[in-house]
Amino acid sequence: MSLLHWAILSPFIAALFIPMLYKRFRKIHTGWFVLVLSILLFIYFFMFLSQTRDGRNVSESLAWMPSLDINFEVYIDGLGLLFSLLITGIGALVVLYSIFYLNKDKEKLNNFYVYLLLFMGSMLGIVLSDNLIVLYMFWEFTSFSSFLLIGYWYQRERSRYGAQKSMLITVFGGLSMLGGFVLLSYIGDTFSIRELVSQNGELITHPLFTPALLLVLLGAFTKSAQFPFHIWLPDAMEAPTPVSAYLHSATMVKAGIYLVARLSPVFAESALWLWLIASVGIVTLFWGSFSAVKQTDLKGILAFSTISQLGMIMSLLGLGAAAIHYESMDEDIYVAATVAAVFHLINHATFKGSLFMAAGIIDHETGTRDIHKLGGLMNLMPITFTITIIGAFSMAGLPPFNGFLSKEMFLASMVSVTEMDLFNMENWGVLFPVLAWVGSIFTFVYSMIIVFKTFTGKYQPEKLKKKPHEAPIGMLIPPVILASLVIIFGLFPNLLSSTIIEPAVAAIQPGAVHVDIAHWHGFRVELGMTIGVIILGVLFYLTLAKWQNIYQLFPAKLSFNRLYDALLTGMERISLAVTRLFMSGFIRTYLVYIFLFFIISLGYTLFRKNALTIDMKNTAPIGIYELVLAGIITIAAIAILFAKSRLTSIILLGAVGYTVSIFFVLFRAPDLALTQLVIETISVALFLLCFYHLPKISRKEERLAFKLNNALISIGVGVIVALIALSSHSSKYFDAISKYYVENAYKEAGGENIVNVILVDFRGLDTMFEITVLGIAAIGIFAIIKLRLTRGKEEG
Amino acid sequence: MFHAILQISLLCVSISMLGLVYRVIKGPSAPDRVVALDAMGINLIAIIALVSMLLNTPAYLDAILLLGILSFIGTVAFSKFLEKGEIIENDRDL
């Protein structure tokens, strides 16, 4: 077990000690302990930077289930490292923020930090695992810890609803993904991602390749809140704001992005991969930004904006997959899409994290997140205002922030789609830049809403629960750090290019790439598009009040939340109805099912397998006694059915039993005959006992009502059993083993009564357990009669 | 000859058995059925004795004795039931 394994598992180990630390050091905010760990982890991963930069990837293996080829194999390359740095870095900032956000006396901090550490560890596990099964394990860990974090304020109904929703959707995706992984490992005969990548050309020919692709994508899309699985993310905003900032903007929702990027070399050969990812991404981008504008809750806007930005990264990754088809040519515009995706991934984590934290500050200091109640906070909260303006302008894609650069690269890549000449792109490809551009306009509009509706306009102190003032310094440090990163990356993007982006892109698209991000490309199409976005965006924002009405008549019908809710209640209703349909509560109904199944399955098998043979060769001659006895027993049995009183039935039943004992006499079984006679007498006596104790009201002395169904089923059962008995008698393939008993009963066991010798000597074990059965029955009867708790209570 | 006699006797007993079965089914009252059952028990003893002679074995003599006891006990139990409504009286109710 290497240090790297310990690093990944350290959050889990630390989570074990958190409750102890919480109880032991009540004076110290528990978050400080977590902060130390996450900073240490960040430093540790930062040291790998020099290695991955030179392409020296680190790999460590730990045997877990070697016989199943499941090993905890850690692999650090550019992509994994980028994500680890995001997870630990933003994790540290979020923990610092949460120390000031969550009150140490009012909140259950031990729960919070245990969940958060579980999440951090599992996220690290996802991005650093090379084994598909281990990746899946950590994947589900993130789903569960996210569920716990969303439902952190479990007393609130909305929190529980959001947690359940996100759980259902992400676990649905996770399970599909597991299916995809299993198919993939079946095709490639390995669980190792690197080995799968090395045989990428061969995989595509396998018939299971497309199902594997679809299932894996389903997992990635649900986790990364892609259209139409985006609905859980806005409801996850019920979580505490540090959680929203960490999970639902920077890390967990990017797990799907990571998966797509990681498996791109495996699947990118396929046109379906490219098409699905690019189009789902662009639709998500458009839909997310369109829906964000109508939100009135700050976190709601940010949630939809996260969806939209994730769609943007996703579509870029999809287009980046096209690069694999242009290997021979000089053209690297599709590689540029991947570069843009990676770059925007970093940018989004920085500005969205800072925006969430700013929203949390506003919520914390004013008591509301509703933009209708907020306004005019600019002078009261100048630092928060600055942070928000940096984050929002970067999100809108304005210079000189980092969002501008990635948005430019994004638009450039979308324009390049129109030049693509494969997979029918020339027909539909033009939709990509159009949707991207319209989406960017909406992005601009909601970014402006976040800034100006909150901080400018009329100050309405009467609507606010608290008297707003600037947040404490500790709460401001993390967003300030993120906002300064936004500016630093914006001004000096090449700080990132060779250190992080290049190795990450190299992991997504094997082959050397050189990344150089420049502010000024010259007058290109995308610059014009950006100018258009700004002009139209400003125009749209200023006229917001006039056209916002379209949201009221339009999206309410097209809401996927309604569909989800209807699906849940519908499923519940249908399953309830189906269950009620056959679970009638009557034993007779269940007996009908059992017997029908019996008739159908046995009858089908009998005729399907041609097992029905009736051979009269081995039958013994039938004498007159047997005939007479059979006549008696048949008459008695049939008479039971038509008996008027129950007493008659009991007596007839006794007659049947005694006749059976005569059969035993006739077929030379004296011991059986003896036993049968005694037992029959006792059971008739017991029946009489039961008969006497029947309640007077229900003791209706009337004939059994005739029911055709029951008659048919009983005749069917009788016929089937008779047929089976005849067939099995007609097809005896071996001699009986009873000859051995006859020969050896006296010789081996010293007894002349063979039946008794078999019962107590040859096969005495059965007898022992029959005795046990009788013992249990006796004790049971005693218990039923003697131990009547309800009556005892009434009396006592 | 002996064999034929046995068979004829068996047939006779069987016919009387059938008659008794008819009485058991037909009734009309419960005591009729009980008496018929009792007679059936005796008939059964006869049948078993005849069959064991036919099969030339003494193995069924136990069954005959048992049946004698049982049919007595059974008839007594039935009678008691018909008269008192219960078979085992429990005066010392705990």
XYZ file of N, CA, C and O in Angstrom, chain A residues 549-641:
372
model
N -42.639 37.397 -19.514
C -43.923 36.716 -19.411
C -43.964 35.400 -20.174
O -44.754 34.521 -19.847
N -43.124 35.284 -21.190
C -43.183 34.043 -21.981
C -42.890 32.826 -21.118
O -43.343 31.739 -21.407
N -42.163 33.026 -20.023
C -41.854 31.879 -19.170
C -43.091 31.349 -18.483
O -43.194 30.189 -18.158
N -44.043 32.300 -18.232
C -45.199 31.857 -17.472
C -46.115 30.945 -18.275
O -46.738 30.051 -17.712
N -46.197 31.169 -19.572
C -47.104 30.320 -20.333
C -46.413 29.097 -20.903
O -47.066 28.123 -21.257
N -45.112 29.113 -20.919
C -44.428 28.085 -21.691
C -43.780 26.973 -20.856
O -44.211 25.830 -20.937
N -42.869 27.273 -19.946
C -42.151 26.125 -19.358
C -42.966 25.320 -18.365
O -42.623 24.192 -18.104
N -44.060 25.862 -17.828
C -44.819 25.098 -16.845
C -45.304 23.778 -17.421
O -45.336 22.760 -16.737
N -45.665 23.807 -18.707
C -46.139 22.574 -19.332
C -44.980 21.651 -19.667
O -45.113 20.445 -19.662
N -43.843 22.275 -19.990
C -42.704 21.483 -20.458
C -41.750 21.134 -19.322
O -40.581 20.937 -19.542
N -42.290 21.063 -18.121
C -41.388 20.854 -16.994
C -41.083 19.374 -16.820
O -41.987 18.544 -16.786
N -39.807 19.076 -16.708
C -39.434 17.683 -16.484
C -39.675 17.279 -15.044
O -39.781 16.109 -14.739
N -39.768 18.286 -14.159
C -40.071 17.960 -12.776
C -41.451 17.349 -12.667
O -41.670 16.413 -11.928
N -42.374 17.931 -13.443
C -43.732 17.375 -13.434
C -43.715 15.941 -13.904
O -44.364 15.077 -13.341
N -42.951 15.716 -14.950
C -42.853 14.368 -15.504
C -42.306 13.417 -14.451
O -42.824 12.316 -14.243
N -41.259 13.880 -13.762
C -40.634 13.048 -12.731
C -41.637 12.741 -11.623
O -41.795 11.583 -11.224
N -42.321 13.792 -11.149
C -43.280 13.572 -10.068
C -44.394 12.641 -10.515
O -44.806 11.731 -9.787
N -44.883 12.883 -11.746
C -45.958 12.044 -12.256
C -45.485 10.606 -12.392
O -46.224 9.661 -12.108
N -44.240 10.452 -12.794
C -43.670 9.111 -12.956
C -43.628 8.392 -11.614
O -44.012 7.233 -11.500
N -43.185 9.131 -10.596
C -43.073 8.502 -9.272
C -44.444 8.113 -8.742
O -44.667 6.963 -8.345
N -45.374 9.099 -8.753
C -46.693 8.784 -8.198
C -47.382 7.741 -9.070
O -48.068 6.861 -8.557
N -47.183 7.840 -10.378
C -47.809 6.875 -11.276
C -47.303 5.468 -11.014
O -48.084 4.526 -10.935
N -45.979 5.355 -10.838
C -45.420 4.040 -10.584
C -45.967 3.472 -9.287
O -46.294 2.291 -9.195
N -46.058 4.357 -8.300
C -46.572 3.909 -7.017
C -48.018 3.435 -7.163
O -48.395 2.386 -6.642
N -48.803 4.243 -7.910
C -50.203 3.906 -8.058
C -50.383 2.607 -8.829
O -51.174 1.744 -8.458
N -49.604 2.484 -9.918
C -49.768 1.292 -10.746
C -49.350 0.050 -9.979
O -50.047 -0.969 -9.986
N -48.226 0.139 -9.261
C -47.786 -1.060 -8.550
C -48.770 -1.412 -7.441
O -49.031 -2.587 -7.189
N -49.328 -0.362 -6.843
C -50.347 -0.625 -5.821
C -51.554 -1.320 -6.448
O -52.081 -2.307 -5.913
N -51.979 -0.791 -7.614
C -53.148 -1.371 -8.282
C -52.863 -2.807 -8.689
O -53.705 -3.705 -8.498
N -51.674 -3.032 -9.233
C -51.333 -4.388 -9.669
C -51.305 -5.341 -8.483
O -51.826 -6.451 -8.535
N -50.710 -4.851 -7.382
C -50.645 -5.712 -6.202
C -52.038 -6.027 -5.692
O -52.349 -7.177 -5.349
N -52.887 -4.988 -5.665
C -54.247 -5.219 -5.182
C -54.994 -6.190 -6.080
O -55.871 -6.910 -5.634
N -54.617 -6.160 -7.360
C -55.318 -6.998 -8.332
C -55.194 -8.477 -7.984
O -56.158 -9.233 -8.094
N -54.009 -8.891 -7.585
C -53.858 -10.331 -7.350
C -53.673 -10.693 -5.884
O -53.887 -11.832 -5.514
N -53.295 -9.711 -5.042
C -53.197 -10.026 -3.621
C -54.556 -9.761 -2.985
O -54.782 -8.706 -2.400
N -55.476 -10.724 -3.124
C -56.840 -10.466 -2.669
C -56.967 -10.659 -1.174
O -57.912 -10.190 -0.572
N -56.043 -11.371 -0.561
C -56.143 -11.643 0.862
C -56.909 -12.924 1.162
O -56.997 -13.336 2.305
N -57.489 -13.540 0.126
C -58.203 -14.801 0.323
C -57.282 -15.963 0.009
O -56.677 -15.994 -1.059
N -57.227 -16.908 0.907
C -56.351 -18.043 0.660
C -56.827 -18.817 -0.560
O -56.035 -19.357 -1.319
N -58.142 -18.817 -0.774
C -58.633 -19.586 -1.928
C -58.101 -19.032 -3.238
O -57.779 -19.788 -4.151
N -57.946 -17.690 -3.307
C -57.385 -17.119 -4.540
C -55.956 -17.600 -4.744
O -55.564 -17.969 -5.854
N -55.176 -17.562 -3.653
C -53.777 -17.987 -3.795
C -53.679 -19.460 -4.142
O -52.819 -19.867 -4.931
N -54.613 -20.252 -3.583
C -54.601 -21.672 -3.931
C -54.913 -21.857 -5.408
O -54.317 -22.714 -6.070
N -55.835 -21.035 -5.914
C -56.137 -21.123 -7.344
C -54.875 -20.838 -8.153
O -54.547 -21.560 -9.093
N -54.104 -19.755 -7.747
C -52.856 -19.458 -8.476
C -51.906 -20.642 -8.423
O -51.331 -21.054 -9.442
N -51.753 -21.189 -7.207
C -50.768 -22.259 -7.040
C -51.154 -23.461 -7.897
O -50.330 -24.002 -8.644
N -52.450 -23.825 -7.833
C -52.861 -25.012 -8.589
C -52.809 -24.756 -10.092
O -52.423 -25.642 -10.855
N -53.192 -23.540 -10.492
C -53.141 -23.241 -11.929
C -51.712 -23.334 -12.431
O -51.436 -23.924 -13.478
N -50.812 -22.758 -11.659
C -49.398 -22.820 -12.053
C -48.940 -24.269 -12.139
O -48.259 -24.674 -13.081
N -49.370 -25.051 -11.154
C -49.044 -26.466 -11.095
C -49.531 -27.177 -12.368
O -48.764 -27.851 -13.055
N -50.804 -26.952 -12.698
C -51.370 -27.629 -13.876
C -50.641 -27.208 -15.135
O -50.199 -28.028 -15.944
N -50.473 -25.862 -15.274
C -49.919 -25.360 -16.534
C -48.481 -25.804 -16.697
O -48.091 -26.335 -17.744
N -47.677 -25.611 -15.647
C -46.256 -25.917 -15.827
C -46.045 -27.424 -16.011
O -45.311 -27.844 -16.916
N -46.727 -28.226 -15.202
C -46.517 -29.669 -15.339
C -47.096 -30.189 -16.644
O -46.462 -30.990 -17.340
N -48.292 -29.681 -16.999
C -48.903 -30.138 -18.247
C -48.045 -29.755 -19.443
O -47.786 -30.574 -20.334
N -47.550 -28.517 -19.424
C -46.715 -28.067 -20.543
C -45.477 -28.943 -20.660
O -45.126 -29.405 -21.741
N -44.813 -29.184 -19.516
C -43.603 -29.991 -19.557
C -43.897 -31.399 -20.065
O -43.153 -31.958 -20.869
N -45.020 -31.921 -19.580
C -45.377 -33.291 -19.951
C -45.540 -33.428 -21.458
O -45.044 -34.368 -22.076
N -46.216 -32.455 -22.066
C -46.469 -32.570 -23.502
C -45.295 -32.071 -24.323
O -45.011 -32.578 -25.391
N -44.594 -31.050 -23.799
C -43.456 -30.484 -24.535
C -42.340 -31.509 -24.675
O -41.715 -31.654 -25.717
N -42.117 -32.244 -23.585
C -40.991 -33.184 -23.584
C -41.408 -34.567 -24.068
O -40.625 -35.513 -23.952
N -42.636 -34.693 -24.535
C -43.148 -35.987 -24.987
C -42.994 -37.055 -23.919
O -42.578 -38.173 -24.180
N -43.298 -36.666 -22.678
C -43.070 -37.587 -21.570
C -44.273 -38.468 -21.317
O -44.231 -39.357 -20.484
N -45.337 -38.197 -22.054
C -46.571 -38.923 -21.771
C -46.532 -40.308 -22.435
O -46.777 -40.450 -23.624
N -46.179 -41.308 -21.650
C -46.207 -42.676 -22.191
C -46.996 -43.526 -21.220
O -46.755 -43.497 -20.021
N -47.938 -44.240 -21.757
C -48.697 -45.130 -20.882
C -48.481 -46.543 -21.368
O -48.861 -46.917 -22.478
N -47.793 -47.279 -20.530
C -47.362 -48.628 -20.911
C -47.935 -49.591 -19.896
O -47.709 -49.451 -18.700
N -48.718 -50.546 -20.357
C -49.405 -51.427 -19.426
C -48.679 -52.751 -19.241
O -49.219 -53.721 -18.725
N -47.430 -52.788 -19.706
C -46.731 -54.069 -19.682
C -46.428 -54.542 -18.263
O -46.596 -55.694 -17.920
N -45.998 -53.621 -17.422
C -45.510 -54.027 -16.111
C -46.574 -54.021 -15.029
O -46.252 -54.143 -13.856
N -47.830 -53.830 -15.419
C -48.852 -53.721 -14.390
C -49.277 -55.106 -13.915
O -49.277 -56.077 -14.668
N -49.658 -55.154 -12.625
C -50.116 -56.426 -12.059
C -51.582 -56.632 -12.431
O -52.285 -55.663 -12.730
N -52.060 -57.852 -12.413
C -53.484 -58.106 -12.684
C -54.355 -57.551 -11.560
O -53.951 -57.553 -10.395
N -55.513 -57.043 -11.931
C -56.400 -56.449 -10.943
C -57.424 -57.490 -10.508
O -58.128 -58.071 -11.338
N -57.482 -57.722 -9.198
C -58.411 -58.724 -8.691
C -59.739 -58.095 -8.301
O -59.904 -56.869 -8.334
N -60.654 -58.919 -7.913
C -61.994 -58.460 -7.569
C -61.987 -57.628 -6.297
O -62.687 -56.629 -6.174
N -61.081 -57.979 -5.327
C -61.056 -57.242 -4.059
C -60.637 -55.801 -4.274
O -61.207 -54.860 -3.718
N -59.608 -55.666 -5.077
C -59.138 -54.310 -5.356
C -60.242 -53.477 -5.987
O -60.446 -52.325 -5.637
N -60.957 -54.128 -6.898
C -62.036 -53.406 -7.587
C -63.097 -52.963 -6.602
O -63.532 -51.809 -6.608
N -63.482 -53.884 -5.743
C -64.529 -53.551 -4.778
C -64.056 -52.418 -3.868
O -64.769 -51.434 -3.635
N -62.824 -52.578 -3.345
C -62.290 -51.544 -2.451
C -62.203 -50.194 -3.147
O -62.555 -49.154 -2.591
N -61.731 -50.233 -4.398
C -61.612 -48.978 -5.159
C -62.993 -48.362 -5.314
O -63.163 -47.137 -5.195
N -63.991 -49.228 -5.561
C -65.353 -48.716 -5.675
C -65.793 -48.042 -4.394
O -66.300 -46.909 -4.409
N -65.522 -48.680 -3.273
C -65.942 -48.106 -1.991
C -65.277 -46.754 -1.769
O -65.915 -45.756 -1.434
N -63.965 -46.735 -1.986
C -63.217 -45.508 -1.665
C -63.644 -44.370 -2.590
O -63.754 -43.213 -2.178
N -63.937 -44.708 -3.851
C -64.358 -43.676 -4.788
C -65.720 -43.113 -4.397
O -65.919 -41.886 -4.359
N -66.612 -44.014 -4.082
C -67.963 -43.557 -3.710
C -67.882 -42.668 -2.476
O -68.467 -41.575 -2.415
N -67.093 -43.121 -1.487
C -66.980 -42.344 -0.255
C -66.386 -40.980 -0.533
O -66.862 -39.945 -0.029
N -65.331 -40.939 -1.363
C -64.655 -39.663 -1.643
C -65.594 -38.708 -2.357
O -65.660 -37.511 -2.032
N -66.326 -39.233 -3.336
C -67.229 -38.355 -4.080
C -68.374 -37.897 -3.186
O -68.816 -36.746 -3.236
N -68.822 -38.813 -2.312
C -69.935 -38.461 -1.431
C -69.558 -37.319 -0.493
O -70.419 -36.520 -0.102
N -68.256 -37.204 -0.143
C -67.830 -36.100 0.726
C -68.210 -34.761 0.106
O -68.679 -33.841 0.777
N -68.005 -34.689 -1.225
C -68.263 -33.428 -1.925
C -69.731 -33.032 -1.829
O -70.060 -31.853 -1.814
